[in-house]
Coordinates of C-alpha atoms in Angstrom, one line a residue:
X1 CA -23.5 22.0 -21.9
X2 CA -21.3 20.1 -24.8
X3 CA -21.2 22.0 -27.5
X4 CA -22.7 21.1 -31.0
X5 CA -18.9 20.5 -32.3
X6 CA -18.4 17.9 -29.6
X7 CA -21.3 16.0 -30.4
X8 CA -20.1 15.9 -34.1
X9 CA -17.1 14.9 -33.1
X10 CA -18.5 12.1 -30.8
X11 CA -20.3 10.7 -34.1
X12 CA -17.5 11.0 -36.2
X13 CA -15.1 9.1 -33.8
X14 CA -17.8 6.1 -33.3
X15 CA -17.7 5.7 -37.3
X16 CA -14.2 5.9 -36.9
X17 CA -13.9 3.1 -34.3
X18 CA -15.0 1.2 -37.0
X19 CA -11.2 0.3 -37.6
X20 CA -9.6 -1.8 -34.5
X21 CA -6.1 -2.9 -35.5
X22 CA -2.4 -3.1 -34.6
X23 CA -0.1 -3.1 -37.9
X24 CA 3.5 -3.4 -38.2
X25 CA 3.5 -4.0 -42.1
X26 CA 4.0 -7.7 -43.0
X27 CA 7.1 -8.8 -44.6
X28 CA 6.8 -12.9 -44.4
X29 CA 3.4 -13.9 -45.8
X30 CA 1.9 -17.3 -44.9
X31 CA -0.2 -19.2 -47.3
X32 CA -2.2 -22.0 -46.4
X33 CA -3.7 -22.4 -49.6
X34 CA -0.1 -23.9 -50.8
X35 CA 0.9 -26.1 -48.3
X36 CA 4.6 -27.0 -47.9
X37 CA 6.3 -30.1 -48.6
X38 CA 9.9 -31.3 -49.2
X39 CA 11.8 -29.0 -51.6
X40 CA 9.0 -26.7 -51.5
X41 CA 9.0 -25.2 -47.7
X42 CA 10.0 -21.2 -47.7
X43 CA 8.3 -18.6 -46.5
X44 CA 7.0 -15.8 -49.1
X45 CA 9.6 -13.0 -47.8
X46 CA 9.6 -9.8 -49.3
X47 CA 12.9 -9.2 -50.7
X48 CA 15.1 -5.7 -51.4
X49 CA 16.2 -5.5 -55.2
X50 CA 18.2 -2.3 -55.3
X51 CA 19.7 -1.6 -58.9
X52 CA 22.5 -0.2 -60.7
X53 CA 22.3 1.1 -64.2
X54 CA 25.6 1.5 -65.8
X55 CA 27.2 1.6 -62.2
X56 CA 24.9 4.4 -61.2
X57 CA 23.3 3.6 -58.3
X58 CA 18.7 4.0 -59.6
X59 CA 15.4 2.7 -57.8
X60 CA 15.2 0.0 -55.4
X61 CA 12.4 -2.1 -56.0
X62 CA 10.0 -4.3 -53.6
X63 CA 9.8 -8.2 -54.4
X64 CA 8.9 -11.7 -53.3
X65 CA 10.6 -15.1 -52.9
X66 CA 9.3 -17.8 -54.2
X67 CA 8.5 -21.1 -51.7
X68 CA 11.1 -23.2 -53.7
X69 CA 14.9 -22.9 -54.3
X70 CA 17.5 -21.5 -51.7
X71 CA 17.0 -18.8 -49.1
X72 CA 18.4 -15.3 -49.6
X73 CA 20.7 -13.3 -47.5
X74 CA 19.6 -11.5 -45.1
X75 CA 22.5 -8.6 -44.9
X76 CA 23.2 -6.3 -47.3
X77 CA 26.5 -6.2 -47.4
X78 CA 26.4 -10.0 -48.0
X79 CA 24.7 -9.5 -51.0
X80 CA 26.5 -10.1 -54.1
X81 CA 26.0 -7.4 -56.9
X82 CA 25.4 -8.9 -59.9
X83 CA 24.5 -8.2 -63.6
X84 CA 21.2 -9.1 -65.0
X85 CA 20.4 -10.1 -68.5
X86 CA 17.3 -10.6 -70.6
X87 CA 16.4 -14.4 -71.2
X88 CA 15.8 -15.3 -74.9
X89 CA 13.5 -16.3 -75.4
X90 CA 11.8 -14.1 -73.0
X91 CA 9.1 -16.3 -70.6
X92 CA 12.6 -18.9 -70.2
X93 CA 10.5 -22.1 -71.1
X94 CA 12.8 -23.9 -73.2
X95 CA 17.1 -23.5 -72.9
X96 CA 18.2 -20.0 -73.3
X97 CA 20.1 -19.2 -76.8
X98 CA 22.2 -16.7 -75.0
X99 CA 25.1 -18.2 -72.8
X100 CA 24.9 -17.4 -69.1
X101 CA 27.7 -17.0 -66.6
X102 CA 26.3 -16.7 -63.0
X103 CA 24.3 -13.6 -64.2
X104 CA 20.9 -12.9 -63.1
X105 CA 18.1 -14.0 -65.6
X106 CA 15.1 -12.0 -66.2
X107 CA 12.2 -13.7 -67.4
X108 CA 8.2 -12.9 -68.1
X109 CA 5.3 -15.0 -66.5
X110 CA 3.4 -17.8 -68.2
X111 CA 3.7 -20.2 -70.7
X112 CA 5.1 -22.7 -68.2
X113 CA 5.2 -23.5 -64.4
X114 CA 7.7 -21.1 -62.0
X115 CA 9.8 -24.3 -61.3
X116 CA 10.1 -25.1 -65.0
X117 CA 11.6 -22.1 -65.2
X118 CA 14.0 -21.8 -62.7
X119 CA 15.5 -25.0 -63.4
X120 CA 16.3 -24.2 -67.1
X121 CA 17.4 -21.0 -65.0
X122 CA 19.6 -23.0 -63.1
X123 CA 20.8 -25.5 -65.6
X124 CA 21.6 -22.6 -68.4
X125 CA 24.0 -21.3 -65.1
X126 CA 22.3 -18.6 -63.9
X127 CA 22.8 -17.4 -60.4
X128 CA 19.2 -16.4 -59.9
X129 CA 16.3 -15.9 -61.4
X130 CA 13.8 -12.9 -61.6
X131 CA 10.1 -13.0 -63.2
X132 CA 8.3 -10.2 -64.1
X133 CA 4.4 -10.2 -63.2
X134 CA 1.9 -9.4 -65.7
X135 CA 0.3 -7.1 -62.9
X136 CA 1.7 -4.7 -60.7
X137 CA 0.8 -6.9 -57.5
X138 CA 2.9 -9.4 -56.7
X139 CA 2.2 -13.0 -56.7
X140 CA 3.2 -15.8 -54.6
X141 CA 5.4 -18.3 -56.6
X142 CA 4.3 -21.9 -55.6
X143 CA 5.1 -25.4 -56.9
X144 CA 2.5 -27.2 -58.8
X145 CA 0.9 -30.3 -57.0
X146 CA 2.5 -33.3 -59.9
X147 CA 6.0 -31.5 -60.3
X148 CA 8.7 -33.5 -58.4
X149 CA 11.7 -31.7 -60.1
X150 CA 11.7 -29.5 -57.0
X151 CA 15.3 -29.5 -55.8
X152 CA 16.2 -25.9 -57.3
X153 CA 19.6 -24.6 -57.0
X154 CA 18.9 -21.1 -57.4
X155 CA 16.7 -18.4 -55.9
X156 CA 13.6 -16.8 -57.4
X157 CA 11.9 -13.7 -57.2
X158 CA 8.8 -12.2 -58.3
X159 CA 9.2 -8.4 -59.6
X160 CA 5.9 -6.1 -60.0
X161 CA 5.1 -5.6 -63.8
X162 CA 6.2 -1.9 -63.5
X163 CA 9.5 -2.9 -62.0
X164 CA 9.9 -5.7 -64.2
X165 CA 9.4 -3.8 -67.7
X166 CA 12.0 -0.7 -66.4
X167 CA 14.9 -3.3 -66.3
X168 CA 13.4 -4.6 -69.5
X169 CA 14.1 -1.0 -70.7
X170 CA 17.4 -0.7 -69.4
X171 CA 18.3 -4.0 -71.0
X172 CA 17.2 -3.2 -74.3
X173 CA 19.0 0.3 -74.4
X174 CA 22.3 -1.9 -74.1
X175 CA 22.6 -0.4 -70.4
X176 CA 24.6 -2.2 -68.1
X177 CA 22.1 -3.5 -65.2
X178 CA 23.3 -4.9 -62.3
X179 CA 21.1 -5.6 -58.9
X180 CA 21.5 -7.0 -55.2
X181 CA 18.8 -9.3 -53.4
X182 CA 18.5 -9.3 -49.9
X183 CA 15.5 -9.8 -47.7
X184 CA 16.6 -8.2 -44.6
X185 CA 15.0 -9.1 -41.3
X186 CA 12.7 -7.2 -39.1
X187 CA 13.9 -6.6 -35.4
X188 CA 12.1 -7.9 -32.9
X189 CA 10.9 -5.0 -31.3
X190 CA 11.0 -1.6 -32.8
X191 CA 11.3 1.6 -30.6
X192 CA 8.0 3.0 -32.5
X193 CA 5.9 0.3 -30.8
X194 CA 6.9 1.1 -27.3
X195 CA 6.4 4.7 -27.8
X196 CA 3.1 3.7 -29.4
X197 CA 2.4 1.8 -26.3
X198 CA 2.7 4.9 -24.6
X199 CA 1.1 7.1 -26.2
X200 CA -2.3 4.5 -26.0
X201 CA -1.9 4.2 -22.1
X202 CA -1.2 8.3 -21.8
X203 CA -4.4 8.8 -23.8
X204 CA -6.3 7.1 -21.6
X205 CA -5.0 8.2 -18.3
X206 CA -5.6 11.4 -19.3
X207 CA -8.9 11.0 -20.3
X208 CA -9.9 8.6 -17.5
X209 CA -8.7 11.6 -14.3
X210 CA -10.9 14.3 -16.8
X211 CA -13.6 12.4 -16.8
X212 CA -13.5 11.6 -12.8
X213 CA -12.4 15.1 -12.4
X214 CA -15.6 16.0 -13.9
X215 CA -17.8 13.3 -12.2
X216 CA -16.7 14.3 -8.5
X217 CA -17.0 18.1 -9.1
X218 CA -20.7 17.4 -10.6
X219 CA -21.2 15.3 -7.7
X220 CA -20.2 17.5 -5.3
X221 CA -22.2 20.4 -7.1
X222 CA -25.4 18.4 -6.4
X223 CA -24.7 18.0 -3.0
X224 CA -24.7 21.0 -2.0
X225 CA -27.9 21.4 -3.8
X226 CA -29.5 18.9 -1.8
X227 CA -27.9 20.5 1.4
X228 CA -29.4 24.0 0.5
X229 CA -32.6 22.0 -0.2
X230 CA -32.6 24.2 -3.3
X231 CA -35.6 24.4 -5.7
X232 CA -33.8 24.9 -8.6
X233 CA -32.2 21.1 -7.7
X234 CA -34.7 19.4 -10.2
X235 CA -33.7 21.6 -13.2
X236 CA -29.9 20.7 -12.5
X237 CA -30.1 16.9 -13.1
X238 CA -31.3 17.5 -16.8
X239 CA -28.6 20.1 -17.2
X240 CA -25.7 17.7 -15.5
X241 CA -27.0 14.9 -17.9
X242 CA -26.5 17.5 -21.0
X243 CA -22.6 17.4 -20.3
X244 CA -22.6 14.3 -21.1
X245 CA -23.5 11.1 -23.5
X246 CA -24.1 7.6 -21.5
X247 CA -24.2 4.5 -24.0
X248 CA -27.3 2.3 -23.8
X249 CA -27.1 -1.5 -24.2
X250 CA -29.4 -1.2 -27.1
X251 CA -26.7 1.3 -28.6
X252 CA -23.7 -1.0 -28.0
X253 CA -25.7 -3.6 -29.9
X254 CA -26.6 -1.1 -32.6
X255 CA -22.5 -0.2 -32.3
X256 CA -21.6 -3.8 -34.0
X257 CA -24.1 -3.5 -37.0
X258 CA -23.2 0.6 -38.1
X259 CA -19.5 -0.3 -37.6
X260 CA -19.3 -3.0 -39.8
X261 CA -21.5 -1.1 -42.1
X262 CA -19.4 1.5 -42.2
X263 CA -16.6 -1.0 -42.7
X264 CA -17.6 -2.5 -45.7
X265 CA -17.8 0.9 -46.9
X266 CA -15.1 2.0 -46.6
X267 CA -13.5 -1.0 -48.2
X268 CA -16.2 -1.0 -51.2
X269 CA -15.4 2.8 -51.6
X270 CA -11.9 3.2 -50.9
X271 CA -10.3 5.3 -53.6
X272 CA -8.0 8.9 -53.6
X273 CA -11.2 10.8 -53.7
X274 CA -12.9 8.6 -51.0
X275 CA -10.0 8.8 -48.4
X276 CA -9.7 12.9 -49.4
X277 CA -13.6 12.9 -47.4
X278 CA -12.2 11.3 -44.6
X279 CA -9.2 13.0 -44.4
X280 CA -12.1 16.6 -44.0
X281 CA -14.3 14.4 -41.7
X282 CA -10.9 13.7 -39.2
X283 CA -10.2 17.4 -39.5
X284 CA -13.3 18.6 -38.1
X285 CA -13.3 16.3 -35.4
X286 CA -9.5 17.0 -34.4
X287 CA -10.3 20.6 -34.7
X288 CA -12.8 19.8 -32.2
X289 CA -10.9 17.6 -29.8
X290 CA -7.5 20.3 -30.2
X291 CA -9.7 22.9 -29.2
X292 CA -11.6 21.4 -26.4
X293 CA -8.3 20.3 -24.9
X294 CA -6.2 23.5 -25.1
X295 CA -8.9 25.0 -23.9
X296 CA -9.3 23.0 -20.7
X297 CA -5.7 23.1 -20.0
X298 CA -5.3 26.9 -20.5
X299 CA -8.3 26.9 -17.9
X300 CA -6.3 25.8 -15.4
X301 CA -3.9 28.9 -15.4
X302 CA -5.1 31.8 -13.6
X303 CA -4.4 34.5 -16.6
X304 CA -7.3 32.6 -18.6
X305 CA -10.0 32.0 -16.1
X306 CA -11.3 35.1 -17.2
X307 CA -11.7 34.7 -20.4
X308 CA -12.9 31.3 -20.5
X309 CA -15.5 32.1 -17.7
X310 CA -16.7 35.2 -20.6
X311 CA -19.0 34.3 -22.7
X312 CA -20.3 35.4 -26.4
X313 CA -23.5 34.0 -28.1
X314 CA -22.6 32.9 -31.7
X315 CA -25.5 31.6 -34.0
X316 CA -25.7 27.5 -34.0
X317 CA -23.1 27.2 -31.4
X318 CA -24.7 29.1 -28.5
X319 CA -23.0 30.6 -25.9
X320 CA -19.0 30.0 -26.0
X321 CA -16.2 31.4 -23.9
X322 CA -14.0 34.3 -25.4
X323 CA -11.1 31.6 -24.9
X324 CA -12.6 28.8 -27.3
X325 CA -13.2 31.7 -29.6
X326 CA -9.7 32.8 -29.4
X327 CA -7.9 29.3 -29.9
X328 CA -10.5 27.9 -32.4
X329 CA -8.3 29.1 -35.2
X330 CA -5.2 28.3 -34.3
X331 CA -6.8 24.6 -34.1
X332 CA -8.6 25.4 -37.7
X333 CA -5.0 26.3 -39.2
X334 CA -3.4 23.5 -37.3
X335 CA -5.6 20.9 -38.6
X336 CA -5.5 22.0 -42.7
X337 CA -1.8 22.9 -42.7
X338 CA -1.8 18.9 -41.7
X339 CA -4.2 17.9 -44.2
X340 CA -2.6 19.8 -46.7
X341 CA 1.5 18.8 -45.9
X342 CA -0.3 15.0 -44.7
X343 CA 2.4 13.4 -47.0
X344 CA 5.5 15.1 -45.3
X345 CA 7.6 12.4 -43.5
X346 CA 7.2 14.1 -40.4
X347 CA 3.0 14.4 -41.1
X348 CA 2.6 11.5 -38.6
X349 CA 3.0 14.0 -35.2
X350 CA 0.2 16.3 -36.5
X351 CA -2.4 13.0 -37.2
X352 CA -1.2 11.9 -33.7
X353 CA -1.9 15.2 -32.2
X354 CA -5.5 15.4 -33.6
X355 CA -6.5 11.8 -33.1
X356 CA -5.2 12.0 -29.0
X357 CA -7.1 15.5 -28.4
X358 CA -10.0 13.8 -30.2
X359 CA -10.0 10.7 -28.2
X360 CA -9.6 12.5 -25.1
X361 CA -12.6 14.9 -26.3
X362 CA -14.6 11.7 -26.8
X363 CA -14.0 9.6 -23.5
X364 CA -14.8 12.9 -21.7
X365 CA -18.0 13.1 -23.1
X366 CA -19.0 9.5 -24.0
X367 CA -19.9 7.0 -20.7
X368 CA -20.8 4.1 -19.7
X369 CA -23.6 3.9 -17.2
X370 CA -22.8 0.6 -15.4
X371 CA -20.3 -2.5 -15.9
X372 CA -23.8 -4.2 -17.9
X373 CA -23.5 -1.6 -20.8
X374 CA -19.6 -1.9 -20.6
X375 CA -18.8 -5.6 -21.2
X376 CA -22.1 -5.7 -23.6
X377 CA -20.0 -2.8 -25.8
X378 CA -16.6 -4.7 -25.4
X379 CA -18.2 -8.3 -26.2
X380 CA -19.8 -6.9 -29.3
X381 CA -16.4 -5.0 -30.4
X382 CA -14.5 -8.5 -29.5
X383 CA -16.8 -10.2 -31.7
X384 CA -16.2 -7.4 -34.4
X385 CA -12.5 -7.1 -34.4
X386 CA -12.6 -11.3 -35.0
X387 CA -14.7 -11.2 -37.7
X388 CA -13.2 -8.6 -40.1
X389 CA -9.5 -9.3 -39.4
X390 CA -9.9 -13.4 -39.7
X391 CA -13.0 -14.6 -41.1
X392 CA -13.8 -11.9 -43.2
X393 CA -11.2 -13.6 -45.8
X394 CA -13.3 -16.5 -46.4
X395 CA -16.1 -14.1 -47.8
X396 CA -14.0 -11.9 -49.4
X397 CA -10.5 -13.3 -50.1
X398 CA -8.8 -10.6 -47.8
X399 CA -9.0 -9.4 -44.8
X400 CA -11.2 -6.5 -45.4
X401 CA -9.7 -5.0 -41.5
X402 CA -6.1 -4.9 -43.1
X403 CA -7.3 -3.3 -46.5
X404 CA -9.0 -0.6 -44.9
X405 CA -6.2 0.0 -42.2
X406 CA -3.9 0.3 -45.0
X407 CA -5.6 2.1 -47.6
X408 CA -5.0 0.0 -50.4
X409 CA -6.4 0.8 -53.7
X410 CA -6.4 4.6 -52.7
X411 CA -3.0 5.7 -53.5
X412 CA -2.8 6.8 -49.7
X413 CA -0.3 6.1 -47.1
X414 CA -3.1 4.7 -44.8
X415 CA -6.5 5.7 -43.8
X416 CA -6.6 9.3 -40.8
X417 CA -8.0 7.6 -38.4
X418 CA -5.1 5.6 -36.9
X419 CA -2.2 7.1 -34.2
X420 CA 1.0 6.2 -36.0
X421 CA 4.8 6.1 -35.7
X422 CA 7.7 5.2 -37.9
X423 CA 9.6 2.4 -37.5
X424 CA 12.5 4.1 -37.6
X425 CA 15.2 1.2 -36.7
X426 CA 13.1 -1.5 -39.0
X427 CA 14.9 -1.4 -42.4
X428 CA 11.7 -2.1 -44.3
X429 CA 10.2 1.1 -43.0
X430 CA 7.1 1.9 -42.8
X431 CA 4.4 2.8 -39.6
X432 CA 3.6 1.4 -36.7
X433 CA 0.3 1.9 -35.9
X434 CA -3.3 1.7 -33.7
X435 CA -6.8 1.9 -34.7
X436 CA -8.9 4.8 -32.5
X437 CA -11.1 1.9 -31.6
X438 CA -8.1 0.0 -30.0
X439 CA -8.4 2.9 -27.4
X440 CA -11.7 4.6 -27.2
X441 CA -13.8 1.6 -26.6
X442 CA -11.6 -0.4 -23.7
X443 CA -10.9 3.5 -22.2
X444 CA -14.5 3.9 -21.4
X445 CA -14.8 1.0 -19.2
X446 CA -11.3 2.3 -17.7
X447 CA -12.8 5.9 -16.9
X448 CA -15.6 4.6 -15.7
X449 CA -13.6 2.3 -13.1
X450 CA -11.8 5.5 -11.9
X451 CA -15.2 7.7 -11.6
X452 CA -16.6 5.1 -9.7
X453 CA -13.6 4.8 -7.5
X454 CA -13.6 8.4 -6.9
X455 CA -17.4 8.4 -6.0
X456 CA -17.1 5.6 -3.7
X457 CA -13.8 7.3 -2.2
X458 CA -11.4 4.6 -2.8
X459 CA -7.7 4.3 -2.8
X460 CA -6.1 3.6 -5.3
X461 CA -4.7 0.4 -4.8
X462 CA -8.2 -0.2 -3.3
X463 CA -10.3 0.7 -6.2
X464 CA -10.9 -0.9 -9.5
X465 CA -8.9 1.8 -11.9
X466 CA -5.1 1.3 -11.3
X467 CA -5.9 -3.1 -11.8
X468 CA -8.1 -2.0 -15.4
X469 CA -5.5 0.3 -16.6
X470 CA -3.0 -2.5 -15.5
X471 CA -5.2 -5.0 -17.5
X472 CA -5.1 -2.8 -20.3
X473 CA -1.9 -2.2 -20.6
X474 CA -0.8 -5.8 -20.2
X475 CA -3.6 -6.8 -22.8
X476 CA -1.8 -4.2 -25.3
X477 CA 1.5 -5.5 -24.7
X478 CA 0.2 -8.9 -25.6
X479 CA -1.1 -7.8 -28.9
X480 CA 2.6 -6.5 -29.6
X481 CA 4.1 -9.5 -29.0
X482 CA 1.7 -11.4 -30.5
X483 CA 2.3 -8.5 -34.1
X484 CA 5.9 -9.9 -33.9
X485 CA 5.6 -13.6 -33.9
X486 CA 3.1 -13.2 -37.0
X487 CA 6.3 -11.4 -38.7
X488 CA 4.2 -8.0 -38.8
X489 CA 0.7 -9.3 -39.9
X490 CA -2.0 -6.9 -38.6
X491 CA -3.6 -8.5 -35.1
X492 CA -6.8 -7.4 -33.9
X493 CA -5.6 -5.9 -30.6
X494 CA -9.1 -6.4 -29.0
X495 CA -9.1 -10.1 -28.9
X496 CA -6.2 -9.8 -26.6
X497 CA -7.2 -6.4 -24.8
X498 CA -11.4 -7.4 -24.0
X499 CA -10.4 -10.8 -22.5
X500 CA -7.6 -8.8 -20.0
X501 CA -9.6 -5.5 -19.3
X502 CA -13.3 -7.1 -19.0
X503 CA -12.3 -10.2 -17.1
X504 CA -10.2 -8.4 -14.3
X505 CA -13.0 -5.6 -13.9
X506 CA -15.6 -8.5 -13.4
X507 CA -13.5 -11.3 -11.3
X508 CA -12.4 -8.3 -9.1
X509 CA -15.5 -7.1 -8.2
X510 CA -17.4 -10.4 -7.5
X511 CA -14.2 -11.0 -5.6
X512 CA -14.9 -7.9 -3.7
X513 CA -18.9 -8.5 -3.6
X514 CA -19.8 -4.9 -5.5
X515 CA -20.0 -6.7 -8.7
X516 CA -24.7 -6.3 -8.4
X517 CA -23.9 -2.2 -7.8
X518 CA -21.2 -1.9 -11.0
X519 CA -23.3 -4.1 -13.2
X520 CA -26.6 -2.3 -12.3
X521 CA -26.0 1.4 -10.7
X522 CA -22.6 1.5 -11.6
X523 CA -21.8 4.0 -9.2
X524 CA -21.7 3.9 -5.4
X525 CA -25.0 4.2 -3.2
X526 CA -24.6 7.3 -1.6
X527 CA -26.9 8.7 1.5
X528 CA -29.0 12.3 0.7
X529 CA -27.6 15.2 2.9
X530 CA -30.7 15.7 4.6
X531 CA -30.5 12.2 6.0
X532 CA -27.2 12.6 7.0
X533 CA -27.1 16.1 8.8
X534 CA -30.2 14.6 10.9
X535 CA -28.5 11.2 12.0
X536 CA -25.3 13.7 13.1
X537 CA -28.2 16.1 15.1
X538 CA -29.2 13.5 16.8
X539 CA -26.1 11.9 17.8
X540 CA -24.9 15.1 19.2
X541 CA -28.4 15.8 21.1
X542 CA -27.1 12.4 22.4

């Protein structure tokens, strides 16, 4: 029997797979909306302004190059440090009154067009030019459509308002401010995706030999049945189906329409208070999934057999074994001293832990009947992950995939519900990281491949499980590649994954003529005892 936790887990984690996404945290942004033309071609680079005030090393601050003027450096140590002065007037729309000498020029927005003001900039001999938002966001800097004064001699950067008015501060008190700006570049693969890589395949592996494990040993169980003829036989397919949850076609449909419900939700709703929920919703279900894996890999040593063959009624949860009851709390305490330290630099191993013990929970319990229901579920999450990473910006200026992954608006560093790593040779920073969807939804079809191998008694070269998990992997791979030509910008790892996964499960086994039993049975015909024992009789009355 699954317990009532597991099932609340199993509904938490399909909410969850509402986010499908690989992020590497953008630093180049591409703009369509302000195309490029001669003099007017850069990319929108974030850019490092680290400051001194009065030759003390203070804050480093985030910022963004315009599409005109030169390019920066890329090294810091190439980086000139330079003083910075206030313009005067301040939003640098007419010559400035106070004399510049290669200095760095800080300047408010409006009044005037960016390029106005970097070539007064430029002309008053400035060696750069820095404007101050009148937000904290920051905005791309583009050149107006009748400006042809576009060949700019110095760069420009575009500071948050916060950022902006503390120099302003600094200035004012008479301090002496001095910054660097370098936009330094990201490598082109970072160690935290290939561990992330990793940890995605091991997840599923895992998962996939429980759930086969589990398949063969009920399969074996009900052989016997059959051989003993026993009457209780007809009582032990309704229990043997209560281990379990098998996915309709109707409910991969349904999957589509609550995922991008819940979606929108979370992106209507996000806020600190909002993300604190889900941060209680991803406990419970990791307590869940920590506990139900300790618990079935203690199991396999001898000293706990015992104890988790013991079991003790307890009101709404039934009958449980004395050795969930004795590692439940360990998972409880596990789970809130996460929650509570979530923003400790090293928090990321605990969400990891919790969000792989809960997938693994989930494709243990969670199947796919057939190959019909499978590539119905992945067609419908291909769709999905399209839709709210690309076109979603065309209803709501954003892509509402990316917000949500990110958190934005919520003061959080991200949403639970993704496995993440530190990029920790990127010097930007930051997480890499994968949606549970990314790995839930393209693991059932891969542990259903490997229970139906092990049914049908295949090898392994043979079966279908080693060329899906291949396919999956590959598909995965892709998807990083594909995150590092976009410079970062989040991809949705199911357009690449469905297309490799689904298409060698289905050209494999019309290659191999089984594809009418996977899409309809999905599991091998296999002859009763009975019929068997008599053929053999008769054979050896032969």
């Amino acid at each position: 029997m699954v317990s009532v936790g597991a099932i609340y887990s199993v509904v938490y984690v399909f909410l969850f797979v509402a986010v499908n996404l690989v992020l590497g945290g953008d630093i180049v942004h591409h703009d369509d909306v302000a195309p490029r033309r001669p003099g007017c071609e850069n990319n929108f680079v974030l850019v490092k302004v680290p400051t001194w005030i009065d030759g003390v090393e203070n804050n480093e601050y985030v910022g963004v190059g315009a599409r005109f003027g030169p390019t920066l450096e890329s090294k810091e140590k190439r980086a000139n440090l330079t003083r910075v002065v206030m313009a005067d007037p301040p939003d640098c729309c007419t010559k400035p009154k106070n004399k510049l000498t290669s200095e760095i020029v800080l300047v408010h927005r409006g009044k005037c067009s960016f390029t106005t003001k970097a070539n007064i900039a430029d002309e008053a001999g400035a060696s750069a030019i820095l404007i101050i938002n009148y937000r904290t966001e920051l905005f791309k800097m583009v050149c107006e459509e009748n400006e042809t004064d576009v060949d700019i001699g110095i760069p420009a950067v575009m500071l948050p308002q916060d950022a902006g008015l503390n120099l302003e501060r600094h200035l004012k008190n008479n301090s002496n401010v001095s910054i660097q700006l370098y936009s330094p570049l990201r490598p082109l693969v970072d160690v935290a995706e290939v561990f992330l890589w990793l940890m995605a395949v091991g997840t599923i592996l895992c998962a996939s030999y429980w759930s086969a494990w589990s398949a063969r040993e009920a399969a074996i169980e009900q052989e016997k049945l059959l051989k003993d003829a026993s009457e209780d036989y007809a009582n032990t397919e309704n229990v043997g189906s209560s281990g379990y949850v098998e996915i309709s076609t109707v409910a991969a449909i349904l999957f589509v329409v609550i995922a991008s419900c819940f979606l929108v939700m979370l992106y209507k709703l996000m806020s600190f208070w909002f993300v604190e929920v889900l941060v209680v919703l991803f406990c419970i279900g990791g307590v869940e999934g920590l506990q139900t894996c300790l618990v079935a890999l203690l199991s396999c040593f001898s000293w706990f057999q015992h104890p988790a063959q013991t079991f003790v009624k307890i009101p709404f949860f039934g009958a449980v074994s004395y050795l969930t009851v004795a590692v439940t709390p360990f998972c409880i305490v596990f789970a809130v001293v996460w929650a509570v330290y979530r923003r400790a630099s090293c928090a990321w191993i605990g969400q990891d832990v919790l969000g792989i013990t809960l997938i693994i929970t989930v494709l243990q319990i969670v199947r796919i009947p057939n190959l019909k229901v499978g590539t119905v579920l992945l067609s419908c999450a291909f769709l999905y992950d399209i839709f709210w990473v690309f076109v979603s910006k065309w209803w709501f200026h954003e892509s509402v995939m990316i917000v949500v992954a990110r958190g934005d608006k919520s003061g959080e560093d991200g949403i639970p519900m993704l496995l993440k790593i530190p990029r920790l040779f990127d010097p930007w920073g930051g997480y890499s990281i994968i949606g549970f969807g990314d790995i839930i939804l393209p693991g059932l079809i891969v542990a259903f491949s490997l229970r139906y191998d092990w049914l049908a008694k295949k090898n392994l070269r043979g079966g279908y499980f080693l060329w899906a998990m291949t396919a999956y992997g590959l598909g995965l791979l892709i998807t990083y590649v594909a995150l590092n030509l976009m410079d970062g910008h989040g991809q949705p790892a199911l357009l690449y994954i469905v297309p490799f996964t689904l298409g060698t499960f289905l050209s494999l086994g019309k290659k191999r003529g089984e594809l009418k039993i996977l899409w309809t049975r999905g599991e091998p015909e296999r002859p009763c005892p009975h019929i068997q024992e008599d053929n053999q009789s008769v054979n050896n009355h032969h």
